[in-house]
XYZ file of N, CA and C in Angstrom:
567
model
N -11.759 -34.361 52.037
C -11.331 -33.257 52.865
C -10.001 -33.604 53.503
N -9.019 -32.749 53.323
C -7.694 -32.985 53.872
C -7.651 -32.551 55.324
N -7.072 -33.392 56.157
C -6.977 -33.074 57.583
C -5.639 -32.471 57.951
N -4.677 -32.543 57.061
C -3.365 -31.984 57.352
C -2.439 -32.981 58.030
N -2.939 -34.190 58.301
C -2.102 -35.206 58.915
C -1.481 -36.067 57.832
N -0.279 -36.517 58.100
C 0.401 -37.375 57.137
C -0.225 -38.757 57.146
N -0.380 -39.301 55.974
C -0.896 -40.651 55.849
C 0.233 -41.629 56.148
N -0.069 -42.732 56.841
C 0.990 -43.705 57.095
C 1.490 -44.296 55.785
N 2.782 -44.362 55.667
C 3.383 -44.857 54.434
C 3.427 -46.383 54.461
N 3.117 -46.969 53.339
C 3.227 -48.410 53.193
C 4.624 -48.690 52.661
N 5.454 -49.387 53.453
C 6.813 -49.628 52.970
C 6.805 -50.574 51.772
N 7.373 -50.096 50.699
C 7.500 -50.904 49.499
C 8.973 -50.971 49.141
N 9.435 -52.118 48.705
C 10.838 -52.199 48.322
C 11.112 -51.302 47.126
N 12.196 -50.567 47.209
C 12.577 -49.672 46.127
C 13.444 -50.460 45.153
N 13.137 -50.340 43.902
C 13.894 -51.051 42.887
C 14.542 -50.032 41.962
N 15.846 -50.086 41.885
C 16.569 -49.230 40.960
C 17.182 -50.105 39.878
N 17.538 -49.525 38.757
C 18.147 -50.313 37.679
C 19.616 -50.640 37.969
N 19.907 -51.083 39.171
C 21.271 -51.320 39.637
C 21.974 -52.417 38.840
N 21.272 -53.485 38.531
C 21.891 -54.644 37.896
C 22.478 -54.376 36.528
N 22.074 -53.305 35.877
C 22.552 -53.027 34.522
C 23.793 -52.142 34.488
N 24.343 -51.792 35.640
C 25.477 -50.869 35.667
C 26.808 -51.579 35.435
N 27.716 -50.874 34.746
C 29.079 -51.378 34.661
C 29.914 -50.704 35.758
N 31.154 -51.074 35.861
C 32.021 -50.583 36.943
C 32.163 -49.056 36.920
N 32.329 -48.486 35.751
C 32.478 -47.028 35.647
C 31.226 -46.316 36.152
N 30.062 -46.834 35.815
C 28.804 -46.222 36.252
C 28.650 -46.322 37.771
N 29.073 -47.423 38.350
C 29.009 -47.571 39.806
C 29.938 -46.561 40.472
N 31.147 -46.440 39.949
C 32.116 -45.506 40.532
C 31.611 -44.069 40.430
N 31.028 -43.696 39.296
C 30.571 -42.318 39.156
C 29.398 -42.004 40.082
N 28.635 -43.011 40.493
C 27.575 -42.772 41.467
C 28.130 -42.427 42.844
N 29.347 -42.860 43.134
C 29.926 -42.619 44.460
C 30.550 -41.230 44.597
N 30.660 -40.496 43.520
C 31.368 -39.203 43.546
C 30.831 -38.231 44.609
N 29.526 -38.005 44.743
C 29.087 -37.054 45.777
C 29.523 -37.460 47.192
N 29.421 -38.726 47.535
C 29.816 -39.180 48.871
C 31.304 -39.053 49.101
N 32.093 -39.373 48.082
C 33.549 -39.264 48.200
C 33.951 -37.810 48.381
N 33.368 -36.925 47.598
C 33.710 -35.496 47.692
C 33.326 -34.931 49.062
N 32.151 -35.281 49.553
C 31.723 -34.773 50.863
C 32.646 -35.307 51.960
N 33.042 -36.571 51.873
C 33.968 -37.134 52.858
C 35.324 -36.438 52.833
N 35.859 -36.224 51.644
C 37.140 -35.517 51.544
C 37.029 -34.081 52.048
N 35.891 -33.451 51.794
C 35.661 -32.102 52.301
C 35.688 -32.089 53.833
N 35.087 -33.104 54.459
C 35.128 -33.206 55.918
C 36.553 -33.310 56.436
N 37.386 -34.087 55.755
C 38.793 -34.194 56.145
C 39.544 -32.889 55.963
N 39.274 -32.172 54.864
C 39.934 -30.886 54.638
C 39.547 -29.876 55.716
N 38.287 -29.882 56.098
C 37.846 -28.948 57.137
C 38.568 -29.235 58.448
N 38.702 -30.522 58.796
C 39.431 -30.868 60.013
C 40.880 -30.403 59.923
N 41.516 -30.602 58.789
C 42.898 -30.154 58.628
C 43.051 -28.655 58.828
N 42.109 -27.889 58.294
C 42.143 -26.426 58.466
C 41.953 -26.052 59.930
N 41.024 -26.738 60.608
C 40.791 -26.457 62.031
C 42.030 -26.766 62.856
N 42.675 -27.886 62.577
C 43.876 -28.260 63.323
C 45.014 -27.284 63.042
N 45.159 -26.878 61.786
C 46.192 -25.893 61.458
C 45.896 -24.565 62.144
N 44.625 -24.191 62.181
C 44.235 -22.955 62.860
C 44.453 -23.031 64.359
N 44.511 -24.236 64.903
C 44.767 -24.425 66.336
C 46.235 -24.379 66.686
N 47.091 -24.132 65.707
C 48.511 -23.960 65.984
C 49.366 -25.193 65.750
N 48.795 -26.258 65.239
C 49.593 -27.454 64.967
C 50.409 -27.251 63.691
N 51.539 -27.928 63.587
C 52.341 -27.822 62.362
C 51.560 -28.307 61.141
N 51.966 -27.827 59.974
C 51.274 -28.159 58.734
C 51.228 -29.660 58.487
N 52.332 -30.357 58.738
C 52.365 -31.794 58.454
C 51.385 -32.563 59.346
N 51.178 -32.109 60.581
C 50.213 -32.758 61.472
C 48.791 -32.478 60.981
N 48.532 -31.234 60.578
C 47.203 -30.887 60.065
C 46.898 -31.652 58.782
N 47.887 -31.780 57.912
C 47.700 -32.525 56.671
C 47.431 -33.999 56.966
N 48.213 -34.573 57.861
C 48.022 -35.983 58.233
C 46.634 -36.195 58.838
N 46.211 -35.283 59.711
C 44.887 -35.393 60.336
C 43.784 -35.314 59.289
N 43.929 -34.386 58.353
C 42.920 -34.243 57.307
C 42.825 -35.463 56.426
N 43.972 -36.037 56.069
C 43.978 -37.219 55.201
C 43.443 -38.438 55.947
N 43.867 -38.625 57.202
C 43.433 -39.820 57.927
C 41.966 -39.770 58.331
N 41.348 -38.613 58.297
C 39.903 -38.550 58.484
C 39.183 -38.496 57.143
N 39.725 -37.752 56.198
C 39.065 -37.582 54.905
C 38.942 -38.870 54.120
N 39.952 -39.704 54.139
C 39.908 -40.955 53.371
C 38.852 -41.912 53.929
N 38.805 -42.175 55.244
C 37.721 -43.050 55.729
C 36.329 -42.455 55.520
N 36.198 -41.128 55.657
C 34.898 -40.509 55.407
C 34.518 -40.627 53.934
N 35.506 -40.536 53.042
C 35.232 -40.696 51.610
C 34.790 -42.123 51.300
N 35.436 -43.096 51.925
C 35.046 -44.496 51.721
C 33.628 -44.721 52.257
N 33.353 -44.173 53.440
C 32.006 -44.307 54.017
C 30.977 -43.564 53.167
N 31.349 -42.410 52.630
C 30.448 -41.671 51.746
C 30.144 -42.461 50.484
N 31.155 -43.137 49.937
C 30.930 -43.991 48.770
C 29.986 -45.135 49.136
N 30.161 -45.693 50.325
C 29.261 -46.757 50.776
C 27.836 -46.277 50.908
N 27.667 -45.069 51.431
C 26.323 -44.494 51.541
C 25.693 -44.339 50.162
N 26.448 -43.825 49.218
C 25.932 -43.620 47.870
C 25.516 -44.938 47.225
N 26.281 -45.989 47.476
C 25.933 -47.291 46.908
C 24.662 -47.841 47.543
N 24.485 -47.621 48.846
C 23.249 -48.057 49.499
C 22.041 -47.298 48.954
N 22.211 -46.015 48.685
C 21.128 -45.230 48.078
C 20.849 -45.747 46.673
N 21.905 -45.985 45.909
C 21.735 -46.443 44.531
C 21.051 -47.800 44.465
N 21.298 -48.660 45.448
C 20.659 -49.979 45.478
C 19.246 -49.924 46.056
N 18.844 -48.764 46.571
C 17.512 -48.628 47.141
C 17.422 -49.075 48.587
N 18.545 -49.278 49.249
C 18.546 -49.730 50.647
C 18.360 -48.578 51.627
N 18.740 -47.375 51.223
C 18.516 -46.174 52.023
C 17.671 -45.240 51.169
N 16.528 -44.778 51.699
C 15.673 -43.893 50.897
C 16.270 -42.496 50.764
N 15.949 -41.865 49.662
C 16.416 -40.495 49.413
C 15.666 -39.493 50.278
N 16.369 -38.481 50.738
C 15.736 -37.329 51.361
C 15.298 -37.503 52.795
N 15.498 -38.658 53.388
C 15.053 -38.873 54.761
C 16.273 -38.809 55.670
N 16.209 -37.983 56.686
C 17.363 -37.701 57.536
C 17.715 -38.843 58.470
N 16.744 -39.538 59.013
C 17.025 -40.552 60.037
C 17.976 -41.643 59.553
N 17.771 -42.250 58.384
C 18.738 -43.267 57.950
C 20.145 -42.707 57.749
N 20.224 -41.462 57.307
C 21.535 -40.837 57.123
C 22.220 -40.667 58.475
N 21.480 -40.180 59.464
C 22.052 -39.981 60.793
C 22.485 -41.306 61.418
N 21.693 -42.343 61.249
C 22.059 -43.648 61.793
C 23.289 -44.224 61.089
N 23.343 -44.085 59.779
C 24.507 -44.562 59.025
C 25.776 -43.864 59.510
N 25.692 -42.536 59.639
C 26.881 -41.791 60.030
C 27.203 -41.925 61.511
N 26.243 -42.305 62.339
C 26.556 -42.570 63.747
C 27.581 -43.690 63.851
N 27.470 -44.667 62.988
C 28.435 -45.767 62.971
C 29.672 -45.388 62.162
N 29.469 -44.934 60.929
C 30.589 -44.685 60.023
C 31.501 -43.560 60.527
N 30.924 -42.464 61.001
C 31.741 -41.349 61.491
C 32.528 -41.768 62.720
N 31.887 -42.504 63.627
C 32.574 -42.933 64.844
C 33.752 -43.843 64.495
N 33.547 -44.777 63.579
C 34.652 -45.651 63.167
C 35.768 -44.865 62.478
N 35.391 -43.910 61.639
C 36.399 -43.082 60.972
C 37.212 -42.286 61.993
N 36.554 -41.770 63.018
C 37.269 -41.008 64.052
C 38.180 -41.901 64.885
N 37.765 -43.126 65.171
C 38.638 -44.059 65.896
C 39.896 -44.314 65.080
N 39.725 -44.610 63.802
C 40.859 -44.829 62.906
C 41.765 -43.607 62.856
N 41.163 -42.446 62.646
C 41.926 -41.210 62.517
C 42.649 -40.855 63.807
N 41.994 -40.983 64.935
C 42.600 -40.628 66.215
C 43.775 -41.534 66.548
N 43.601 -42.822 66.330
C 44.688 -43.761 66.623
C 45.915 -43.465 65.763
N 45.709 -43.268 64.467
C 46.841 -42.976 63.583
C 47.464 -41.613 63.867
N 46.630 -40.618 64.113
C 47.155 -39.280 64.379
C 47.973 -39.250 65.663
N 47.488 -39.917 66.695
C 48.241 -39.916 67.946
C 49.559 -40.677 67.819
N 49.581 -41.729 67.012
C 50.847 -42.413 66.754
C 51.793 -41.519 65.959
N 51.259 -40.834 64.949
C 52.072 -39.974 64.089
C 52.594 -38.755 64.843
N 51.747 -38.134 65.643
C 52.132 -36.902 66.342
C 52.939 -37.182 67.599
N 53.063 -38.451 67.984
C 53.908 -38.794 69.116
C 53.229 -38.708 70.465
N 51.922 -38.730 70.502
C 51.204 -38.659 71.763
C 51.286 -39.998 72.479
N 51.419 -39.947 73.815
C 51.476 -41.170 74.612
C 50.091 -41.747 74.868
N 49.066 -40.900 74.875
C 47.720 -41.344 75.204
C 46.812 -41.049 74.012
N 46.192 -42.089 73.481
C 45.332 -41.913 72.305
C 44.080 -41.125 72.658
N 43.439 -41.473 73.752
C 42.235 -40.774 74.195
C 42.359 -40.552 75.707
N 42.483 -39.315 76.146
C 42.792 -39.047 77.549
C 41.716 -39.480 78.544
N 40.477 -39.561 78.150
C 39.417 -39.920 79.097
C 38.905 -41.337 78.892
N 39.555 -42.100 78.056
C 39.167 -43.480 77.827
C 38.356 -43.657 76.558
N 38.372 -44.886 76.068
C 37.712 -45.189 74.806
C 36.195 -45.102 74.886
N 35.626 -45.469 76.014
C 34.162 -45.421 76.127
C 33.649 -43.992 76.009
N 34.298 -43.069 76.723
C 33.913 -41.660 76.623
C 34.146 -41.126 75.207
N 35.264 -41.525 74.616
C 35.567 -41.086 73.252
C 34.495 -41.554 72.271
N 34.120 -42.839 72.362
C 33.107 -43.379 71.459
C 31.755 -42.709 71.663
N 31.383 -42.480 72.910
C 30.098 -41.824 73.182
C 30.101 -40.401 72.612
N 31.188 -39.684 72.805
C 31.275 -38.317 72.288
C 31.230 -38.311 70.757
N 31.944 -39.220 70.121
C 31.951 -39.267 68.659
C 30.577 -39.630 68.106
N 29.857 -40.498 68.816
C 28.499 -40.831 68.378
C 27.603 -39.601 68.437
N 27.788 -38.762 69.456
C 27.012 -37.516 69.540
C 27.398 -36.543 68.431
N 28.688 -36.401 68.198
C 29.163 -35.492 67.150
C 28.719 -35.981 65.771
N 28.590 -37.295 65.631
C 28.210 -37.855 64.330
C 26.836 -37.380 63.878
N 25.969 -37.037 64.813
C 24.641 -36.542 64.437
C 24.791 -35.229 63.665
N 25.628 -34.345 64.162
C 25.885 -33.093 63.448
C 26.515 -33.334 62.087
N 27.464 -34.258 62.033
C 28.075 -34.582 60.741
C 27.041 -35.180 59.799
N 26.188 -36.054 60.327
C 25.145 -36.673 59.501
C 24.192 -35.643 58.931
N 23.814 -34.656 59.733
C 22.931 -33.591 59.251
C 23.632 -32.771 58.163
N 24.897 -32.461 58.398
C 25.655 -31.725 57.389
C 25.819 -32.521 56.107
N 26.087 -33.810 56.248
C 26.211 -34.670 55.074
C 24.891 -34.708 54.310
N 23.811 -34.895 55.046
C 22.484 -34.953 54.423
C 22.205 -33.667 53.650
N 22.490 -32.516 54.256
C 22.225 -31.238 53.602
C 23.057 -31.106 52.329
N 24.356 -31.397 52.434
C 25.208 -31.312 51.246
C 24.744 -32.284 50.166
N 24.393 -33.495 50.577
C 23.948 -34.490 49.611
C 22.654 -34.062 48.919
N 21.708 -33.572 49.692
C 20.425 -33.156 49.125
C 20.579 -31.984 48.164
N 21.574 -31.149 48.373
C 21.738 -29.965 47.536
C 22.685 -30.165 46.356
N 23.651 -31.074 46.485
C 24.655 -31.181 45.437
C 24.624 -32.493 44.659
N 24.184 -33.589 45.256
C 24.129 -34.859 44.518
C 23.197 -34.770 43.306
N 22.003 -34.154 43.427
C 21.161 -34.062 42.222
C 21.824 -33.311 41.068
N 22.667 -32.337 41.379
C 23.368 -31.637 40.293
C 24.337 -32.591 39.585
N 24.956 -33.493 40.352
C 25.836 -34.485 39.754
C 25.026 -35.485 38.926
N 23.873 -35.900 39.461
C 23.031 -36.848 38.737
C 22.559 -36.271 37.411
N 22.301 -34.964 37.385
C 21.899 -34.325 36.125
C 23.009 -34.474 35.087
N 24.249 -34.318 35.534
C 25.390 -34.411 34.612
C 25.566 -35.816 34.030
N 25.239 -36.859 34.835
C 25.519 -38.224 34.391
C 24.273 -39.011 34.015
N 23.112 -38.395 34.064
C 21.862 -39.136 33.866
C 21.736 -39.762 32.482
N 22.348 -39.175 31.466
C 22.260 -39.726 30.114
C 22.988 -41.060 29.984
N 24.037 -41.254 30.771
C 24.834 -42.473 30.662
C 24.693 -43.396 31.873
N 23.892 -42.989 32.864
C 23.766 -43.778 34.083
C 22.290 -43.919 34.451
N 21.707 -45.102 34.281
C 20.276 -45.261 34.536
C 19.894 -45.087 36.015
N 20.795 -45.396 36.939
C 20.477 -45.210 38.359
C 20.438 -43.715 38.692
N 21.358 -42.950 38.149
C 21.334 -41.498 38.363
C 20.050 -40.908 37.801
N 19.648 -41.379 36.639
C 18.394 -40.917 36.046
C 17.215 -41.281 36.948
N 17.194 -42.481 37.457
C 16.128 -42.927 38.362
C 16.089 -42.068 39.630
N 17.257 -41.857 40.257
C 17.305 -41.065 41.492
C 16.846 -39.633 41.241
N 17.214 -39.096 40.114
C 16.786 -37.743 39.770
C 15.277 -37.683 39.569
N 14.717 -38.692 38.915
C 13.264 -38.722 38.740
C 12.539 -38.851 40.075
N 13.093 -39.614 41.006
C 12.502 -39.734 42.349
C 12.492 -38.375 43.030
N 13.604 -37.647 42.953
C 13.669 -36.308 43.558
C 12.655 -35.369 42.911
N 12.539 -35.425 41.595
C 11.602 -34.544 40.893
C 10.153 -34.893 41.242
N 9.849 -36.174 41.417
C 8.502 -36.567 41.831
C 8.189 -36.031 43.226
N 9.170 -36.063 44.118
C 8.965 -35.546 45.474
C 8.705 -34.045 45.433
N 9.447 -33.334 44.598
C 9.237 -31.888 44.460
C 7.860 -31.615 43.875
N 7.450 -32.407 42.882
C 6.119 -32.246 42.291
C 5.011 -32.471 43.301
N 5.179 -33.468 44.166
C 4.179 -33.734 45.200
C 4.100 -32.583 46.192
N 5.239 -32.017 46.560
C 5.236 -30.864 47.473
C 4.572 -29.654 46.845
N 4.846 -29.425 45.580
C 4.222 -28.294 44.888
C 2.709 -28.487 44.792
N 2.267 -29.709 44.566
C 0.825 -29.981 44.508
C 0.178 -29.715 45.853
N 0.836 -30.114 46.946
C 0.319 -29.849 48.285
C 0.213 -28.343 48.563
N 1.242 -27.620 48.162
C 1.216 -26.163 48.349
C 0.097 -25.518 47.558
N -0.109 -26.014 46.335
C -1.209 -25.490 45.517
C -2.559 -25.737 46.136
N -2.745 -26.910 46.738
C -4.006 -27.223 47.405
C -4.225 -26.335 48.623
N -3.178 -26.036 49.344
C -3.299 -25.166 50.543
C -3.663 -23.745 50.149
N -3.155 -23.290 49.016
C -3.435 -21.923 48.586
C -4.889 -21.743 48.179
N -5.516 -22.814 47.709
C -6.900 -22.734 47.247
C -7.794 -22.647 48.400
């Protein structure tokens, strides 16, 4: 008899076929994270341009945020591919981006303020800036998670024939969907 409560999960190490990958296969696994990071930088550039800043400042802001976010996105993808971060769970994504997004914003803010000629990098101090960026990172982490959950599997489908880790990750996602469908079927009965 099902009680409707979740059973406690027994943590088991996740093993992916990581060791058999060549450099090209590793790079192609990072594509979803890189694209999402660059998209974040482009969005910032559009927002800054919409705020009345000159095009060159908006472009610089977008690049100086987009590149670190792309690097961090690639790092996230590699951690997923190695089995260090589980698929589909929001908390590890939010924690990863709490650090990575905050560091990317520190880098971007320092460079942008030097480029734009500002005398003060952060008007209320670095501690307030870091605390605020850590809070904002939760929203970015949720957005990253949503984009990743919806678009990375489509990329894995494209490369699964030549990339065993992509095939593995796709099978994990399909097993999770199968388990959810089985639960729904049991509830309907």
